[in-house]
Amino acid sequence: MTMPPKADRGRAVQAARELLENAKVVDAPVDPFAIARGMEIVLQPIDKENVDFSGCLLREGQVWGILYRNDINVEGFKRFTVAHELGHHEMTHHHDAIFANGNLHASQSNFTSNLWHEQEADCFAAELLMPSGLFTAAIHDTTIGLPAIKSLSDRFLTSLTSTAIRYAGLSHDPVAIIVSERSCILYCFTSPCMRTIRADYIERATRVPAGTETDRHFKSSPSPGDERQGRSYLSAWFEKPTRDLEFNEDVIDLGRYGKVLTVLHATEIPDEEEIEELDMEEDAEANKFNRDGKRISW
Amino acid sequence: MGQKKSVLAGRILELRTARRLTQAQLAKEADLPAAAISHFETGLRTPGTSTLRRLADALGVSFEYLLGRDEEPTGAGPRVGAIFRNLRELSDDSLKILEDFSRQLKARDEEKKRGS
């Protein structure tokens, strides 16, 4: 049995960097439309609803074109779609796969495609629109959690979802971003340090854990853009984290198709000794009070 | 993949030497960093389409030829007869949009050919 090819993310990142260099882009926001026009690629928005794809790359002889959905009023979504199709154009090894049965390629956009060339094109788009150097520097200049993602989204003109995924990928802080729909988890991305405590995987289609802020959000009558803040334990979300820490839980209603973004974050993962010290301090403080809550020592 | 890389590397080297260009001269012609040509000729890096198009223009061939998809230096590569992939998954409305755009690109391609 032949194994299907695997996505080579390093190659996609390299291709995006090469294109940024060729296009002489040095700062954000990156304009994928201008880059495409600079390469004489014909761009055409589709304003009709109910189109079966979010974007596609076409070629007729020596002329290339990109169609992208324009009916969804989210600028970041359109920019990501065009950047994704630019990835297919740039990575010449995609051409064989894409044009194997014709000269047209249509992509569905949901960040979770299992096809190697779709994953590579998503990876390309993320690096093109949110170059790792610029993005990492911007993370250092901002706050944490959802406010950070919103500020980065404004700076890079990217959707909250794609910014959140990038944030999880490049942040040095313990962060998990979870996208769910109708109380069902669609996917989860975590920052590298979450792997150290094995809080890095949630099976798709799992129910949003009861008692979390996200659960309360779904049980309310949410409106697009609604936000909530709370706290939840990692064990509520992840199966067997080696440390069950309490994280901040930021929730925002994405408004499109009832999707909700949850950001679990903390400033650091305290080591075992620090936790023991904190527990001892708490115990010592508790011992200063009698059972009736009256202070008995200072 | 490996074979294509070597075709590409070989063709760049072959065309550059035939045109009596140094790596630095070709890099300058194609507006690329000086070390890039050496990387491509040794197969250390595979350039993206936009870089290939610059190289192809500088060498006076099509990028399809550089990739080994065409045996004619100025050929545009194989044009596949069947146009659409995933045809069955597309609704009539989507198909109409794609066909219209495809026609528009084809017209531009014809115009480009007439111009050159």
mmCIF file of C-alpha atoms in Angstrom:
data_model
loop_
_atom_site.group_PDB
_atom_site.id
_atom_site.type_symbol
_atom_site.label_atom_id
_atom_site.label_comp_id
_atom_site.label_asym_id
_atom_site.label_seq_id
_atom_site.Cartn_x
_atom_site.Cartn_y
_atom_site.Cartn_z
ATOM 1 C CA MET A 1 0.000 0.000 0.000
ATOM 2 C CA THR A 2 1.380 3.426 -0.930
ATOM 3 C CA MET A 3 1.345 5.971 1.873
ATOM 4 C CA PRO A 4 -0.204 9.321 0.914
ATOM 5 C CA PRO A 5 2.366 12.131 0.730
ATOM 6 C CA LYS A 6 2.825 14.200 3.864
ATOM 7 C CA ALA A 7 2.725 17.973 4.018
ATOM 8 C CA ASP A 8 6.169 19.546 4.128
ATOM 9 C CA ARG A 9 5.581 22.654 6.216
ATOM 10 C CA GLY A 10 9.220 23.731 6.048
ATOM 11 C CA ARG A 11 9.039 23.850 2.276
ATOM 12 C CA ALA A 12 5.835 25.930 2.420
ATOM 13 C CA VAL A 13 7.399 28.412 4.845
ATOM 14 C CA GLN A 14 10.480 28.677 2.654
ATOM 15 C CA ALA A 15 8.343 29.343 -0.429
ATOM 16 C CA ALA A 16 6.396 32.100 1.365
ATOM 17 C CA ARG A 17 9.618 33.748 2.526
ATOM 18 C CA GLU A 18 11.007 33.633 -0.982
ATOM 19 C CA LEU A 19 7.887 35.337 -2.319
ATOM 20 C CA LEU A 20 8.019 38.026 0.391
ATOM 21 C CA GLU A 21 11.650 38.648 -0.536
ATOM 22 C CA ASN A 22 10.846 38.817 -4.254
ATOM 23 C CA ALA A 23 7.960 41.187 -3.575
ATOM 24 C CA LYS A 24 10.250 43.230 -1.279
ATOM 25 C CA VAL A 25 7.776 43.103 1.598
ATOM 26 C CA VAL A 26 9.329 44.151 4.892
ATOM 27 C CA ASP A 27 6.386 45.133 7.072
ATOM 28 C CA ALA A 28 2.834 44.195 7.975
ATOM 29 C CA PRO A 29 0.136 44.228 6.835
ATOM 30 C CA VAL A 30 1.158 42.181 3.807
ATOM 31 C CA ASP A 31 -1.043 42.786 0.764
ATOM 32 C CA PRO A 32 -1.593 39.464 -1.064
ATOM 33 C CA PHE A 33 -3.692 41.215 -3.712
ATOM 34 C CA ALA A 34 -0.817 43.555 -4.607
ATOM 35 C CA ILE A 35 1.638 40.632 -4.642
ATOM 36 C CA ALA A 36 -0.652 38.689 -6.997
ATOM 37 C CA ARG A 37 -1.100 41.683 -9.297
ATOM 38 C CA GLY A 38 2.675 42.203 -9.301
ATOM 39 C CA MET A 39 2.961 38.662 -10.664
ATOM 40 C CA GLU A 40 0.327 39.405 -13.339
ATOM 41 C CA ILE A 41 -2.136 36.989 -11.773
ATOM 42 C CA VAL A 42 -5.731 37.932 -12.612
ATOM 43 C CA LEU A 43 -7.853 38.358 -9.470
ATOM 44 C CA GLN A 44 -11.609 38.090 -9.534
ATOM 45 C CA PRO A 45 -13.979 38.338 -6.572
ATOM 46 C CA ILE A 46 -17.163 36.237 -6.574
ATOM 47 C CA ASP A 47 -20.107 38.077 -5.064
ATOM 48 C CA LYS A 48 -22.669 35.288 -5.382
ATOM 49 C CA GLU A 49 -23.653 33.249 -2.358
ATOM 50 C CA ASN A 50 -23.751 29.458 -2.258
ATOM 51 C CA VAL A 51 -20.539 28.927 -4.180
ATOM 52 C CA ASP A 52 -19.005 25.506 -3.502
ATOM 53 C CA PHE A 53 -15.483 26.757 -2.853
ATOM 54 C CA SER A 54 -13.793 29.639 -1.061
ATOM 55 C CA GLY A 55 -11.163 30.200 -3.709
ATOM 56 C CA CYS A 56 -9.526 28.629 -6.685
ATOM 57 C CA LEU A 57 -6.494 28.896 -8.900
ATOM 58 C CA LEU A 58 -6.864 28.650 -12.637
ATOM 59 C CA ARG A 59 -4.507 28.619 -15.519
ATOM 60 C CA GLU A 60 -5.041 29.087 -19.202
ATOM 61 C CA GLY A 61 -1.791 28.835 -21.148
ATOM 62 C CA GLN A 62 0.539 31.391 -19.615
ATOM 63 C CA VAL A 63 -2.179 33.293 -17.763
ATOM 64 C CA TRP A 64 -2.995 32.468 -14.155
ATOM 65 C CA GLY A 65 -6.058 33.603 -12.234
ATOM 66 C CA ILE A 66 -7.461 33.453 -8.723
ATOM 67 C CA LEU A 67 -11.163 33.490 -7.906
ATOM 68 C CA TYR A 68 -12.088 34.291 -4.313
ATOM 69 C CA ARG A 69 -15.353 34.600 -2.436
ATOM 70 C CA ASN A 70 -16.283 38.191 -1.737
ATOM 71 C CA ASP A 71 -19.729 37.684 -0.204
ATOM 72 C CA ILE A 72 -18.314 36.932 3.241
ATOM 73 C CA ASN A 73 -17.692 40.323 4.748
ATOM 74 C CA VAL A 74 -14.454 39.446 6.531
ATOM 75 C CA GLU A 75 -11.395 41.042 4.973
ATOM 76 C CA GLY A 76 -9.035 38.601 6.687
ATOM 77 C CA PHE A 77 -10.870 35.642 5.163
ATOM 78 C CA LYS A 78 -10.489 37.016 1.625
ATOM 79 C CA ARG A 79 -6.830 37.842 2.171
ATOM 80 C CA PHE A 80 -6.129 34.361 3.517
ATOM 81 C CA THR A 81 -7.926 32.763 0.568
ATOM 82 C CA VAL A 82 -5.854 34.718 -1.956
ATOM 83 C CA ALA A 83 -2.644 33.962 -0.020
ATOM 84 C CA HIS A 84 -3.568 30.259 0.054
ATOM 85 C CA GLU A 85 -4.059 30.173 -3.729
ATOM 86 C CA LEU A 86 -0.777 32.070 -4.166
ATOM 87 C CA GLY A 87 0.800 29.180 -2.274
ATOM 88 C CA HIS A 88 -0.493 26.691 -4.841
ATOM 89 C CA HIS A 89 0.850 28.937 -7.576
ATOM 90 C CA GLU A 90 4.271 29.394 -6.005
ATOM 91 C CA MET A 91 4.989 25.815 -4.995
ATOM 92 C CA THR A 92 5.712 24.200 -8.329
ATOM 93 C CA HIS A 93 5.399 20.713 -6.875
ATOM 94 C CA HIS A 94 1.684 21.501 -6.315
ATOM 95 C CA HIS A 95 1.084 21.972 -10.003
ATOM 96 C CA ASP A 96 1.233 18.257 -10.764
ATOM 97 C CA ALA A 97 -1.236 17.407 -8.002
ATOM 98 C CA ILE A 98 -3.552 20.284 -8.775
ATOM 99 C CA PHE A 99 -3.608 20.020 -12.513
ATOM 100 C CA ALA A 100 -3.443 16.244 -12.699
ATOM 101 C CA ASN A 101 -6.987 15.932 -13.997
ATOM 102 C CA GLY A 102 -7.504 19.328 -15.521
ATOM 103 C CA ASN A 103 -6.324 22.870 -15.051
ATOM 104 C CA LEU A 104 -8.413 23.983 -12.139
ATOM 105 C CA HIS A 105 -8.095 23.707 -8.425
ATOM 106 C CA ALA A 106 -10.767 24.662 -5.887
ATOM 107 C CA SER A 107 -10.148 24.727 -2.128
ATOM 108 C CA GLN A 108 -12.473 24.494 0.811
ATOM 109 C CA SER A 109 -11.268 26.645 3.645
ATOM 110 C CA ASN A 110 -11.494 25.232 7.139
ATOM 111 C CA PHE A 111 -7.866 24.931 8.323
ATOM 112 C CA THR A 112 -8.304 21.209 8.851
ATOM 113 C CA SER A 113 -7.829 19.702 5.430
ATOM 114 C CA ASN A 114 -6.077 16.367 5.352
ATOM 115 C CA LEU A 115 -4.720 16.869 1.866
ATOM 116 C CA TRP A 116 -0.998 17.549 1.929
ATOM 117 C CA HIS A 117 -1.151 20.343 -0.634
ATOM 118 C CA GLU A 118 -4.019 22.077 1.190
ATOM 119 C CA GLN A 119 -2.073 21.942 4.456
ATOM 120 C CA GLU A 120 1.024 23.292 2.737
ATOM 121 C CA ALA A 121 -0.990 26.103 1.142
ATOM 122 C CA ASP A 122 -2.481 27.036 4.549
ATOM 123 C CA CYS A 123 0.994 27.022 6.025
ATOM 124 C CA PHE A 124 2.242 29.175 3.136
ATOM 125 C CA ALA A 125 -0.623 31.656 3.626
ATOM 126 C CA ALA A 126 0.034 31.939 7.368
ATOM 127 C CA GLU A 127 3.729 32.681 6.786
ATOM 128 C CA LEU A 128 2.961 35.105 3.949
ATOM 129 C CA LEU A 129 0.396 37.164 5.875
ATOM 130 C CA MET A 130 1.932 36.752 9.329
ATOM 131 C CA PRO A 131 5.688 36.365 8.717
ATOM 132 C CA SER A 132 7.132 34.595 11.738
ATOM 133 C CA GLY A 133 9.773 37.274 12.448
ATOM 134 C CA LEU A 134 7.317 40.163 12.375
ATOM 135 C CA PHE A 135 4.626 38.192 14.188
ATOM 136 C CA THR A 136 6.880 37.028 17.005
ATOM 137 C CA ALA A 137 8.105 40.591 17.537
ATOM 138 C CA ALA A 138 4.486 41.788 17.598
ATOM 139 C CA ILE A 139 3.558 39.142 20.193
ATOM 140 C CA HIS A 140 6.233 40.571 22.499
ATOM 141 C CA ASP A 141 4.748 44.052 22.081
ATOM 142 C CA THR A 142 1.216 43.061 22.981
ATOM 143 C CA THR A 143 -0.810 41.671 25.887
ATOM 144 C CA ILE A 144 -1.920 38.036 26.235
ATOM 145 C CA GLY A 145 -4.993 35.960 25.449
ATOM 146 C CA LEU A 146 -7.875 37.192 23.338
ATOM 147 C CA PRO A 147 -6.900 40.898 23.600
ATOM 148 C CA ALA A 148 -3.513 39.958 22.112
ATOM 149 C CA ILE A 149 -5.130 38.022 19.272
ATOM 150 C CA LYS A 150 -7.466 40.934 18.516
ATOM 151 C CA SER A 151 -4.604 43.395 18.450
ATOM 152 C CA LEU A 152 -2.494 41.122 16.211
ATOM 153 C CA SER A 153 -5.488 40.589 13.935
ATOM 154 C CA ASP A 154 -5.796 44.384 13.529
ATOM 155 C CA ARG A 155 -2.080 44.756 12.864
ATOM 156 C CA PHE A 156 -1.795 41.940 10.295
ATOM 157 C CA LEU A 157 -5.336 42.310 8.857
ATOM 158 C CA THR A 158 -6.021 38.630 9.355
ATOM 159 C CA SER A 159 -9.131 36.874 10.647
ATOM 160 C CA LEU A 160 -9.399 36.156 14.359
ATOM 161 C CA THR A 161 -9.239 32.427 13.656
ATOM 162 C CA SER A 162 -6.106 32.430 11.503
ATOM 163 C CA THR A 163 -4.444 34.920 13.888
ATOM 164 C CA ALA A 164 -5.317 32.729 16.868
ATOM 165 C CA ILE A 165 -3.791 29.653 15.207
ATOM 166 C CA ARG A 166 -0.638 31.594 14.403
ATOM 167 C CA TYR A 167 -0.530 33.001 17.940
ATOM 168 C CA ALA A 168 -0.724 29.494 19.400
ATOM 169 C CA GLY A 169 2.020 28.327 17.053
ATOM 170 C CA LEU A 170 4.489 31.106 17.851
ATOM 171 C CA SER A 171 3.741 32.165 21.430
ATOM 172 C CA HIS A 172 6.197 31.240 24.175
ATOM 173 C CA ASP A 173 3.335 31.404 26.693
ATOM 174 C CA PRO A 174 1.087 28.448 27.546
ATOM 175 C CA VAL A 175 -1.815 28.936 25.122
ATOM 176 C CA ALA A 176 -4.507 26.746 23.598
ATOM 177 C CA ILE A 177 -7.003 27.950 21.042
ATOM 178 C CA ILE A 178 -10.148 25.930 20.496
ATOM 179 C CA VAL A 179 -12.807 26.462 17.829
ATOM 180 C CA SER A 180 -16.205 24.945 18.467
ATOM 181 C CA GLU A 181 -19.630 25.014 16.897
ATOM 182 C CA ARG A 182 -22.935 24.138 18.556
ATOM 183 C CA SER A 183 -21.141 22.900 21.683
ATOM 184 C CA CYS A 184 -18.962 20.600 19.609
ATOM 185 C CA ILE A 185 -15.166 21.076 19.357
ATOM 186 C CA LEU A 186 -13.983 21.384 15.754
ATOM 187 C CA TYR A 187 -10.249 21.733 16.323
ATOM 188 C CA CYS A 188 -7.597 22.835 18.762
ATOM 189 C CA PHE A 189 -4.084 24.273 18.405
ATOM 190 C CA THR A 190 -1.676 24.698 21.293
ATOM 191 C CA SER A 191 1.574 26.563 21.872
ATOM 192 C CA PRO A 192 4.749 24.450 22.030
ATOM 193 C CA CYS A 193 5.078 24.651 25.830
ATOM 194 C CA MET A 194 1.653 23.026 26.290
ATOM 195 C CA ARG A 195 3.215 19.833 24.965
ATOM 196 C CA THR A 196 5.473 19.716 27.993
ATOM 197 C CA ILE A 197 2.421 19.104 30.177
ATOM 198 C CA ARG A 198 0.627 16.968 27.591
ATOM 199 C CA ALA A 199 -2.168 19.481 27.160
ATOM 200 C CA ASP A 200 -1.968 19.569 23.391
ATOM 201 C CA TYR A 201 -4.647 17.364 21.906
ATOM 202 C CA ILE A 202 -8.440 17.304 21.922
ATOM 203 C CA GLU A 203 -10.231 14.795 19.783
ATOM 204 C CA ARG A 204 -12.441 16.338 17.133
ATOM 205 C CA ALA A 205 -16.192 16.353 17.681
ATOM 206 C CA THR A 206 -15.772 16.183 21.490
ATOM 207 C CA ARG A 207 -18.443 18.103 23.433
ATOM 208 C CA VAL A 208 -17.430 21.418 24.992
ATOM 209 C CA PRO A 209 -16.820 20.560 28.674
ATOM 210 C CA ALA A 210 -19.671 21.354 31.041
ATOM 211 C CA GLY A 211 -19.189 24.188 33.487
ATOM 212 C CA THR A 212 -16.656 26.053 31.366
ATOM 213 C CA GLU A 213 -17.203 29.616 30.191
ATOM 214 C CA THR A 214 -17.514 28.335 26.625
ATOM 215 C CA ASP A 215 -20.287 25.974 27.737
ATOM 216 C CA ARG A 216 -22.085 28.876 29.425
ATOM 217 C CA HIS A 217 -21.695 30.874 26.224
ATOM 218 C CA PHE A 218 -23.409 28.199 24.141
ATOM 219 C CA LYS A 219 -26.198 27.918 26.724
ATOM 220 C CA SER A 220 -26.870 31.669 26.581
ATOM 221 C CA SER A 221 -28.397 33.313 23.519
ATOM 222 C CA PRO A 222 -25.143 34.590 22.020
ATOM 223 C CA SER A 223 -24.824 37.336 19.458
ATOM 224 C CA PRO A 224 -21.892 37.722 17.037
ATOM 225 C CA GLY A 225 -18.931 39.327 18.770
ATOM 226 C CA ASP A 226 -20.137 38.482 22.302
ATOM 227 C CA GLU A 227 -17.223 37.955 24.673
ATOM 228 C CA ARG A 228 -16.866 36.275 28.067
ATOM 229 C CA GLN A 229 -13.997 35.703 30.438
ATOM 230 C CA GLY A 230 -13.642 32.990 33.035
ATOM 231 C CA ARG A 231 -11.246 30.375 34.313
ATOM 232 C CA SER A 232 -11.095 26.639 33.769
ATOM 233 C CA TYR A 233 -8.865 23.714 34.632
ATOM 234 C CA LEU A 234 -6.848 22.019 31.913
ATOM 235 C CA SER A 235 -8.300 18.633 32.894
ATOM 236 C CA ALA A 236 -11.719 19.910 31.797
ATOM 237 C CA TRP A 237 -10.419 20.216 28.248
ATOM 238 C CA PHE A 238 -7.533 17.788 27.859
ATOM 239 C CA GLU A 239 -7.634 14.113 28.619
ATOM 240 C CA LYS A 240 -4.538 13.591 30.725
ATOM 241 C CA PRO A 241 -2.493 16.730 31.321
ATOM 242 C CA THR A 242 0.482 15.993 33.553
ATOM 243 C CA ARG A 243 -0.293 19.221 35.452
ATOM 244 C CA ASP A 244 -3.865 20.278 36.147
ATOM 245 C CA LEU A 245 -3.504 24.031 36.211
ATOM 246 C CA GLU A 246 -6.211 26.660 36.190
ATOM 247 C CA PHE A 247 -6.058 28.795 33.037
ATOM 248 C CA ASN A 248 -7.787 31.984 31.956
ATOM 249 C CA GLU A 249 -10.562 31.218 29.491
ATOM 250 C CA ASP A 250 -11.451 33.934 26.972
ATOM 251 C CA VAL A 251 -14.412 33.272 24.699
ATOM 252 C CA ILE A 252 -15.623 35.161 21.636
ATOM 253 C CA ASP A 253 -18.518 34.422 19.319
ATOM 254 C CA LEU A 254 -17.149 34.476 15.763
ATOM 255 C CA GLY A 255 -20.592 35.148 14.368
ATOM 256 C CA ARG A 256 -20.127 33.077 11.233
ATOM 257 C CA TYR A 257 -21.993 29.790 11.241
ATOM 258 C CA GLY A 258 -22.230 29.898 15.049
ATOM 259 C CA LYS A 259 -18.546 29.271 15.591
ATOM 260 C CA VAL A 260 -16.900 30.185 18.865
ATOM 261 C CA LEU A 261 -13.231 30.802 19.635
ATOM 262 C CA THR A 262 -11.910 29.869 23.073
ATOM 263 C CA VAL A 263 -8.464 30.991 24.198
ATOM 264 C CA LEU A 264 -6.991 29.235 27.227
ATOM 265 C CA HIS A 265 -3.927 31.035 28.487
ATOM 266 C CA ALA A 266 -1.620 31.614 31.402
ATOM 267 C CA THR A 267 1.495 33.725 31.746
ATOM 268 C CA GLU A 268 3.653 30.710 32.584
ATOM 269 C CA ILE A 269 3.547 27.121 33.730
ATOM 270 C CA PRO A 270 4.823 27.255 37.312
ATOM 271 C CA ASP A 271 7.168 24.417 38.216
ATOM 272 C CA GLU A 272 6.218 21.893 40.927
ATOM 273 C CA GLU A 273 8.310 23.621 43.610
ATOM 274 C CA GLU A 274 6.666 26.982 42.957
ATOM 275 C CA ILE A 275 3.227 25.390 43.292
ATOM 276 C CA GLU A 276 4.212 23.729 46.568
ATOM 277 C CA GLU A 277 5.436 27.074 47.887
ATOM 278 C CA LEU A 278 2.186 28.754 46.828
ATOM 279 C CA ASP A 279 0.174 25.966 48.488
ATOM 280 C CA MET A 280 2.184 26.335 51.680
ATOM 281 C CA GLU A 281 1.626 30.104 51.657
ATOM 282 C CA GLU A 282 -2.096 29.532 51.163
ATOM 283 C CA ASP A 283 -2.150 26.963 53.989
ATOM 284 C CA ALA A 284 -0.231 29.293 56.259
ATOM 285 C CA GLU A 285 -2.664 32.101 55.482
ATOM 286 C CA ALA A 286 -5.647 29.784 56.090
ATOM 287 C CA ASN A 287 -4.209 28.711 59.446
ATOM 288 C CA LYS A 288 -4.405 32.309 60.637
ATOM 289 C CA PHE A 289 -8.191 32.009 60.802
ATOM 290 C CA ASN A 290 -10.408 29.889 63.050
ATOM 291 C CA ARG A 291 -13.371 27.832 61.771
ATOM 292 C CA ASP A 292 -15.661 30.848 62.050
ATOM 293 C CA GLY A 293 -13.415 32.817 59.726
ATOM 294 C CA LYS A 294 -12.076 35.046 62.505
ATOM 295 C CA ARG A 295 -8.411 35.981 62.323
ATOM 296 C CA ILE A 296 -6.508 34.331 65.154
ATOM 297 C CA SER A 297 -2.944 35.348 64.248
ATOM 298 C CA TRP A 298 -1.045 37.810 62.030
ATOM 299 C CA MET B 1 10.582 15.127 -7.275
ATOM 300 C CA GLY B 2 14.311 14.413 -7.197
ATOM 301 C CA GLN B 3 14.391 13.884 -10.928
ATOM 302 C CA LYS B 4 12.603 17.158 -11.616
ATOM 303 C CA LYS B 5 14.966 18.989 -9.334
ATOM 304 C CA SER B 6 17.906 17.696 -11.324
ATOM 305 C CA VAL B 7 16.246 18.613 -14.653
ATOM 306 C CA LEU B 8 15.740 22.126 -13.321
ATOM 307 C CA ALA B 9 19.282 22.359 -11.977
ATOM 308 C CA GLY B 10 20.702 21.000 -15.230
ATOM 309 C CA ARG B 11 18.687 23.333 -17.448
ATOM 310 C CA ILE B 12 19.611 26.457 -15.522
ATOM 311 C CA LEU B 13 23.289 25.515 -15.687
ATOM 312 C CA GLU B 14 23.089 24.553 -19.361
ATOM 313 C CA LEU B 15 21.284 27.746 -20.428
ATOM 314 C CA ARG B 16 23.472 30.000 -18.313
ATOM 315 C CA THR B 17 26.708 28.592 -19.733
ATOM 316 C CA ALA B 18 25.311 28.658 -23.293
ATOM 317 C CA ARG B 19 24.610 32.357 -22.792
ATOM 318 C CA ARG B 20 28.056 32.848 -21.256
ATOM 319 C CA LEU B 21 26.687 34.346 -18.084
ATOM 320 C CA THR B 22 28.278 34.035 -14.670
ATOM 321 C CA GLN B 23 26.030 33.113 -11.757
ATOM 322 C CA ALA B 24 26.281 36.687 -10.500
ATOM 323 C CA GLN B 25 25.310 38.105 -13.901
ATOM 324 C CA LEU B 26 22.277 35.829 -14.179
ATOM 325 C CA ALA B 27 21.253 36.687 -10.619
ATOM 326 C CA LYS B 28 21.448 40.370 -11.500
ATOM 327 C CA GLU B 29 19.431 39.873 -14.708
ATOM 328 C CA ALA B 30 16.727 38.060 -12.755
ATOM 329 C CA ASP B 31 16.881 40.466 -9.791
ATOM 330 C CA LEU B 32 17.773 37.668 -7.388
ATOM 331 C CA PRO B 33 20.355 37.385 -4.598
ATOM 332 C CA ALA B 34 23.796 36.392 -5.943
ATOM 333 C CA ALA B 35 23.930 33.062 -4.074
ATOM 334 C CA ALA B 36 20.522 31.953 -5.385
ATOM 335 C CA ILE B 37 21.745 30.657 -8.759
ATOM 336 C CA SER B 38 24.351 28.445 -7.145
ATOM 337 C CA HIS B 39 21.663 27.017 -4.834
ATOM 338 C CA PHE B 40 19.387 26.240 -7.781
ATOM 339 C CA GLU B 41 22.122 24.713 -9.930
ATOM 340 C CA THR B 42 23.253 22.416 -7.155
ATOM 341 C CA GLY B 43 19.690 21.466 -6.283
ATOM 342 C CA LEU B 44 20.067 22.878 -2.776
ATOM 343 C CA ARG B 45 16.906 24.924 -3.217
ATOM 344 C CA THR B 46 13.901 24.653 -5.508
ATOM 345 C CA PRO B 47 12.699 28.108 -6.520
ATOM 346 C CA GLY B 48 9.051 29.129 -6.424
ATOM 347 C CA THR B 49 7.026 29.981 -9.529
ATOM 348 C CA SER B 50 7.637 33.746 -9.303
ATOM 349 C CA THR B 51 11.406 33.209 -9.058
ATOM 350 C CA LEU B 52 11.304 30.664 -11.867
ATOM 351 C CA ARG B 53 9.450 33.093 -14.081
ATOM 352 C CA ARG B 54 12.145 35.714 -13.496
ATOM 353 C CA LEU B 55 14.852 33.196 -14.266
ATOM 354 C CA ALA B 56 12.986 31.989 -17.335
ATOM 355 C CA ASP B 57 12.600 35.565 -18.605
ATOM 356 C CA ALA B 58 16.289 36.259 -18.018
ATOM 357 C CA LEU B 59 17.236 33.081 -19.901
ATOM 358 C CA GLY B 60 14.685 33.611 -22.683
ATOM 359 C CA VAL B 61 12.763 30.353 -22.132
ATOM 360 C CA SER B 62 9.445 29.354 -20.555
ATOM 361 C CA PHE B 63 9.412 28.310 -16.915
ATOM 362 C CA GLU B 64 7.782 25.055 -17.997
ATOM 363 C CA TYR B 65 10.941 24.298 -19.959
ATOM 364 C CA LEU B 66 13.097 24.978 -16.889
ATOM 365 C CA LEU B 67 10.978 22.552 -14.893
ATOM 366 C CA GLY B 68 11.314 19.893 -17.563
ATOM 367 C CA ARG B 69 7.594 19.909 -18.356
ATOM 368 C CA ASP B 70 8.261 21.002 -21.893
ATOM 369 C CA GLU B 71 10.968 19.971 -24.325
ATOM 370 C CA GLU B 72 10.638 23.150 -26.371
ATOM 371 C CA PRO B 73 12.468 26.107 -24.775
ATOM 372 C CA THR B 74 9.587 28.474 -25.469
ATOM 373 C CA GLY B 75 6.746 25.968 -25.083
ATOM 374 C CA ALA B 76 4.018 26.667 -22.554
ATOM 375 C CA GLY B 77 3.812 23.168 -21.173
ATOM 376 C CA PRO B 78 1.105 20.594 -21.752
ATOM 377 C CA ARG B 79 -2.413 21.995 -21.896
ATOM 378 C CA VAL B 80 -4.809 19.414 -20.546
ATOM 379 C CA GLY B 81 -7.993 18.829 -22.527
ATOM 380 C CA ALA B 82 -10.319 18.154 -19.611
ATOM 381 C CA ILE B 83 -10.635 21.430 -17.803
ATOM 382 C CA PHE B 84 -12.164 20.948 -14.370
ATOM 383 C CA ARG B 85 -11.093 18.912 -11.436
ATOM 384 C CA ASN B 86 -13.731 17.955 -8.838
ATOM 385 C CA LEU B 87 -16.342 18.519 -11.495
ATOM 386 C CA ARG B 88 -18.991 16.405 -9.806
ATOM 387 C CA GLU B 89 -18.700 18.322 -6.576
ATOM 388 C CA LEU B 90 -19.486 21.648 -8.185
ATOM 389 C CA SER B 91 -23.009 23.009 -8.586
ATOM 390 C CA ASP B 92 -24.164 24.454 -11.909
ATOM 391 C CA ASP B 93 -23.800 27.988 -10.518
ATOM 392 C CA SER B 94 -20.205 27.366 -9.431
ATOM 393 C CA LEU B 95 -19.399 25.714 -12.714
ATOM 394 C CA LYS B 96 -20.755 28.703 -14.612
ATOM 395 C CA ILE B 97 -18.530 31.077 -12.600
ATOM 396 C CA LEU B 98 -15.487 28.913 -13.285
ATOM 397 C CA GLU B 99 -16.247 28.595 -16.990
ATOM 398 C CA ASP B 100 -16.689 32.366 -17.350
ATOM 399 C CA PHE B 101 -13.409 33.048 -15.587
ATOM 400 C CA SER B 102 -11.641 30.375 -17.575
ATOM 401 C CA ARG B 103 -12.846 32.018 -20.812
ATOM 402 C CA GLN B 104 -11.641 35.386 -19.572
ATOM 403 C CA LEU B 105 -8.166 33.978 -18.869
ATOM 404 C CA LYS B 106 -8.095 32.231 -22.216
ATOM 405 C CA ALA B 107 -8.854 35.517 -23.982
ATOM 406 C CA ARG B 108 -6.016 37.184 -22.105
ATOM 407 C CA ASP B 109 -3.695 34.347 -23.018
ATOM 408 C CA GLU B 110 -4.586 34.727 -26.704
ATOM 409 C CA GLU B 111 -4.040 38.478 -26.432
ATOM 410 C CA LYS B 112 -0.664 37.872 -24.809
ATOM 411 C CA LYS B 113 0.367 35.463 -27.547
ATOM 412 C CA ARG B 114 -0.627 37.976 -30.240
ATOM 413 C CA GLY B 115 1.336 40.677 -28.404
ATOM 414 C CA SER B 116 4.484 38.592 -28.235
#
